[in-house]
CSV table of C-alpha atoms and ligand atoms in Angstrom, one decimal:
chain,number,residue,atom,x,y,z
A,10,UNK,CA,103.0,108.9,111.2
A,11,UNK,CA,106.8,110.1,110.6
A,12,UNK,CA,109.2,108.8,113.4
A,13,UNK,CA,113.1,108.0,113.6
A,14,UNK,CA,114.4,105.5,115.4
A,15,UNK,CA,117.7,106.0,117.3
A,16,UNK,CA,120.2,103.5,119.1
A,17,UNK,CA,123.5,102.0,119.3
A,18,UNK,CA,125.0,99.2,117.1
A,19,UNK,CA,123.0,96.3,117.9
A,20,UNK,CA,120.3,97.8,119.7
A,21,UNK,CA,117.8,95.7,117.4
A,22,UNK,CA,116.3,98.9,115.3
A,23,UNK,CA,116.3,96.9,112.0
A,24,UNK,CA,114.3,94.4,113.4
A,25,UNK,CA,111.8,97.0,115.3
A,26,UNK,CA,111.6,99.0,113.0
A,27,UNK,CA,110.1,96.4,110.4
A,28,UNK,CA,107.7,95.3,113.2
A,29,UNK,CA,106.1,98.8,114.3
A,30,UNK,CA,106.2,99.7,110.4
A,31,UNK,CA,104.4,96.7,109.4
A,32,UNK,CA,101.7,97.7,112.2
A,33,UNK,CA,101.4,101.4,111.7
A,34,UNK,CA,101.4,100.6,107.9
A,35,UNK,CA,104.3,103.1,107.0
A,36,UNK,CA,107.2,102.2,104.8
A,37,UNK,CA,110.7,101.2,106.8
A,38,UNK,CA,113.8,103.6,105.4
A,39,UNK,CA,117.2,102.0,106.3
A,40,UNK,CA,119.8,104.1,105.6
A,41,UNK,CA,122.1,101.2,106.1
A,42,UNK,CA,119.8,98.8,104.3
A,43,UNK,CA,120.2,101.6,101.3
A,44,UNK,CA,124.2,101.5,101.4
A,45,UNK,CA,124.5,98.2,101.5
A,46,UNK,CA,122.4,98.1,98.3
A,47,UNK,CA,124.5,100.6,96.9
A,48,UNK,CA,127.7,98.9,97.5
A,49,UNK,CA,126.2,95.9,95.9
A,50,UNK,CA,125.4,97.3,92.7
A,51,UNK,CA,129.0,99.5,92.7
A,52,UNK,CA,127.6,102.5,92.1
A,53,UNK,CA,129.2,105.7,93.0
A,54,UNK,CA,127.8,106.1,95.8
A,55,UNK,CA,128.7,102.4,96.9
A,56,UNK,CA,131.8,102.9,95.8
A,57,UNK,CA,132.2,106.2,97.6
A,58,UNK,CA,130.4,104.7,101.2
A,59,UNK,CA,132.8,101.2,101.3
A,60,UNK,CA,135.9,102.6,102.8
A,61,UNK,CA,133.6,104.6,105.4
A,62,UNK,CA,131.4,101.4,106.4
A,63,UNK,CA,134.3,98.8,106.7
A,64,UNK,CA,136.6,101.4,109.3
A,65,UNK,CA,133.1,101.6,111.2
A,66,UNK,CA,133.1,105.4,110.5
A,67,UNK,CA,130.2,107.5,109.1
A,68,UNK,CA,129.5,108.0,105.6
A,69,UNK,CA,129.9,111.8,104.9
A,70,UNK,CA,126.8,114.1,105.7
A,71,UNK,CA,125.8,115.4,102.1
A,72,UNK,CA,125.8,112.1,100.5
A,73,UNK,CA,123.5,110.9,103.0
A,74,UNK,CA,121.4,113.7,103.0
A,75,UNK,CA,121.4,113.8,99.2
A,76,UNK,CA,120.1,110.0,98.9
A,77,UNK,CA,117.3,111.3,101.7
A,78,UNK,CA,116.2,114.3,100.2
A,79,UNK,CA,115.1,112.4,97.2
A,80,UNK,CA,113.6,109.2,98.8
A,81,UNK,CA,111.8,111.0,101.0
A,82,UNK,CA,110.2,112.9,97.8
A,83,UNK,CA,108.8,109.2,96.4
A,84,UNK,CA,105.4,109.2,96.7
A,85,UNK,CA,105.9,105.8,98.4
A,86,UNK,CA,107.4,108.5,101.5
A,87,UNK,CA,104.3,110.2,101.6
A,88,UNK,CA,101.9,108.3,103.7
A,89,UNK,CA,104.6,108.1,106.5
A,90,UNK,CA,107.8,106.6,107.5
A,91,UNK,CA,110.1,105.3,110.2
A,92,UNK,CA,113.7,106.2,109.7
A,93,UNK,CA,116.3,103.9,110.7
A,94,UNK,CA,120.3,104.7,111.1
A,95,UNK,CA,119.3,108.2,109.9
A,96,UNK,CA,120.0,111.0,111.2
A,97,UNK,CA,123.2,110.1,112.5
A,98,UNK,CA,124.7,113.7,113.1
A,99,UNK,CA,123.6,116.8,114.3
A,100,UNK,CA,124.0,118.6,110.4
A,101,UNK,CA,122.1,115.1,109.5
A,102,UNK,CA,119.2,115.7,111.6
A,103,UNK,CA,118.8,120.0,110.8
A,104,UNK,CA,119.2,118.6,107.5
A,105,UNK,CA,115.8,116.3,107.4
A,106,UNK,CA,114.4,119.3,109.5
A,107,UNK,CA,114.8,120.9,106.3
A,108,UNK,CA,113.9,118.4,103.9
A,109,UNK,CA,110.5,117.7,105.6
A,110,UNK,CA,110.0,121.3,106.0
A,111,UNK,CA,109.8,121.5,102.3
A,112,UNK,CA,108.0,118.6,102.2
A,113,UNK,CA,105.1,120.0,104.7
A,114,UNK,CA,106.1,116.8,106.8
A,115,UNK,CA,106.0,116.7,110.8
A,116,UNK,CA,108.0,114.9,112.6
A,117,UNK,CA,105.8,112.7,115.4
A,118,UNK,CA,108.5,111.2,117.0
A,119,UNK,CA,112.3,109.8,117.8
A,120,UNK,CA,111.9,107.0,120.0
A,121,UNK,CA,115.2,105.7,121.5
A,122,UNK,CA,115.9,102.2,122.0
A,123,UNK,CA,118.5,101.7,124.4
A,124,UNK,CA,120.9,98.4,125.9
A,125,UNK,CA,123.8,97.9,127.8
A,126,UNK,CA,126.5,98.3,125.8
A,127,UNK,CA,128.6,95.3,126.5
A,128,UNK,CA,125.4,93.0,125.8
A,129,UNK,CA,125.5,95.1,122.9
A,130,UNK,CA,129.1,94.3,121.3
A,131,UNK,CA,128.3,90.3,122.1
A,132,UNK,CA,125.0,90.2,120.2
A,133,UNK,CA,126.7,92.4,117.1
A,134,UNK,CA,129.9,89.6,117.3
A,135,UNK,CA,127.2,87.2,117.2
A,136,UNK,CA,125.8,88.5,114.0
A,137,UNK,CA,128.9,88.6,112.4
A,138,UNK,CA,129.4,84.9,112.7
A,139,UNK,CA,126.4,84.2,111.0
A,140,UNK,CA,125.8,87.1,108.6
A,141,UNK,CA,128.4,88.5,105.7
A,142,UNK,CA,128.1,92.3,106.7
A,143,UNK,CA,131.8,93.4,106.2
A,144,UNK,CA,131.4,95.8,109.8
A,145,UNK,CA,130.3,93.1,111.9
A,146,UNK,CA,134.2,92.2,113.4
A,147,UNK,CA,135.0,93.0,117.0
A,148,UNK,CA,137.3,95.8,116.1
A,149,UNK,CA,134.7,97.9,113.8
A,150,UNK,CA,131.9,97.0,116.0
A,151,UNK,CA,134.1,98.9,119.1
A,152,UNK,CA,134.9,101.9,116.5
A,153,UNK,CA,130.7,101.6,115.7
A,154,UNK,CA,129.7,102.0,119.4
A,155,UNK,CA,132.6,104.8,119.7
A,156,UNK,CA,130.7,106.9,116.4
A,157,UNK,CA,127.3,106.5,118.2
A,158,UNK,CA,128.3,108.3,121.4
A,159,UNK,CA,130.2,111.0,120.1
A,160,UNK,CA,128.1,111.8,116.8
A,161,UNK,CA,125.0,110.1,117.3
A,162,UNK,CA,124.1,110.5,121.2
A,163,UNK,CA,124.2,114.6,121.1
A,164,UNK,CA,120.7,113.4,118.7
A,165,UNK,CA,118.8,112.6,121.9
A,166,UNK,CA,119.4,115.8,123.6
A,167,UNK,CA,118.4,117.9,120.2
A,168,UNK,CA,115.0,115.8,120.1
A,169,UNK,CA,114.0,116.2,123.7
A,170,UNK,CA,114.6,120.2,123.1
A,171,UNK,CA,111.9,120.0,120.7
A,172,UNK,CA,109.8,117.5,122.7
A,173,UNK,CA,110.1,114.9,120.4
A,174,UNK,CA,112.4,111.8,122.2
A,175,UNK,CA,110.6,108.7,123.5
A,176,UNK,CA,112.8,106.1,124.9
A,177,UNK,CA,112.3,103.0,125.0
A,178,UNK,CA,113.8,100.0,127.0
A,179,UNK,CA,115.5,97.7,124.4
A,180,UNK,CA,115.8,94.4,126.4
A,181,UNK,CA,113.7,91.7,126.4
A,182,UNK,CA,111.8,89.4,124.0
A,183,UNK,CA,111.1,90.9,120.3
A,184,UNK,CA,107.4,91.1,120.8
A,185,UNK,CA,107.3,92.9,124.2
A,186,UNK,CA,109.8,95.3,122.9
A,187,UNK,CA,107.8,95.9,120.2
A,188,UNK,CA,104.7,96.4,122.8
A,189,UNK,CA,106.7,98.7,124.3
A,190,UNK,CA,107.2,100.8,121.4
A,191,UNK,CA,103.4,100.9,119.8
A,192,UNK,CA,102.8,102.1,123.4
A,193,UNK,CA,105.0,105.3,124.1
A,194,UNK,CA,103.3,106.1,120.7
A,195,UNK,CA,99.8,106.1,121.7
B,30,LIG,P1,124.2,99.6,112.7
B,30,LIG,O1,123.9,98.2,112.9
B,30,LIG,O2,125.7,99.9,113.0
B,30,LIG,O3,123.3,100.6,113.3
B,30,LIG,P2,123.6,100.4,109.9
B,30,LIG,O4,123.2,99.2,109.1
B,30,LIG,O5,122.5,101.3,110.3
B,30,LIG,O6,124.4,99.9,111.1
B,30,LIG,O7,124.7,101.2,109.1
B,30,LIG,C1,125.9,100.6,108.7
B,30,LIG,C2,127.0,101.6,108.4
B,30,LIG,O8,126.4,102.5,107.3
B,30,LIG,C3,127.3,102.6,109.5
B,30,LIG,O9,128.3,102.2,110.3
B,30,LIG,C4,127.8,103.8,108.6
B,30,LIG,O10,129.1,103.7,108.2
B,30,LIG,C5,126.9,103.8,107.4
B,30,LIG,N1,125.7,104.7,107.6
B,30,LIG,C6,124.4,104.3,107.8
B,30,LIG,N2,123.6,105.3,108.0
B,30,LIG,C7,124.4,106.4,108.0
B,30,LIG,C8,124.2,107.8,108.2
B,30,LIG,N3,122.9,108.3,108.4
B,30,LIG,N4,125.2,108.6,108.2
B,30,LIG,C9,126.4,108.2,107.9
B,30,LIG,N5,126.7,106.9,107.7
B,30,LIG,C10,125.7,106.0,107.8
């Protein structure tokens, strides 16, 4: 099974998306997870990503679809995957089209998780209390949100075209969410 997961800012994706992975038995790609790393180690392409994450902006296209076009070759990637905080961007997402084309992959679906947004910005202000992600302040979080609709949101529309789009209400307790999920996929 191949799916992408797509969402605002604090829709909970990281934390569904280990959940339905560890029950479908497919690996869990973060792209954030993967800059993060990056930044930690101070490679170039951490270096290059930091001033992107901290103003709440995207990291340019090709470097993200460089870093995706060879994870997804790992033969880790080949049983299946669930992609989360990728594609981000229309060129992101005919981008993986390409990639998995070359790969023979299908995509099986996007399911979208969605939330009211003001709920949204409280539980990401929460987070940043209690966790040392650099993004997690009021003002990025704001500038996060504003990225999703105008970049991220024309996503949903391009994955319905082709059938694809599942959403899925993202309110409620962890394990019914995750109910929720396992069942728009049966
Ligand atoms: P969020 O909780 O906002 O969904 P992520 O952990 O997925 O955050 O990503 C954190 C930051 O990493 C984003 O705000 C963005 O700057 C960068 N990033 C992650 N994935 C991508 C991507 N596909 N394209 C561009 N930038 C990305």
């Amino acid at each position: 099974m191949r799916l992408i997961f797509l969402g605002p800012p604090g829709v909970g994706k990281g934390t569904q998306a280990k959940r339905v992975c560890g029950h479908l038995g497919i690996i869990h790609l973060s792209t954030g997870d993967i800059l993060r790393a990056e930044m930690a180690a101070d490679s170039e392409i951490g270096q290059k990503a930091k001033s992107f994450i901290d103003d709440g902006e995207l990291v340019p296209d090709d470097v993200l679809l460089g870093i995706m076009n060879n994870r997804l070759k790992k033969d880790d990637a080949q049983k299946g995957y669930l992609l989360d905080g990728f594609p981000r961007t229309i060129p992101q997402a005919e981008g993986l089209d390409n990639i998995m084309k070359n790969l023979s992959h299908t995509l099986d679906g996007a399911i979208s998780l969605t939330a009211d947004e003001d709920e949204l910005v409280q539980r990401l202000i929460n987070r940043g209390l209690e966790s040392d992600r650099s993004d997690d302040t009021p003002e990025v979080i704001r500038q996060r949100q504003k990225v999703y609709w105008n970049q991220t949101a024309p996503l949903l529309e391009y994955y319905a075209q082709k059938n694809l789009l599942k959403s899925v209400d993202g309110l409620g307790d962890i394990p019914e969410i995750t109910e929720r999920i396992l069942g728009v996929l049966n």
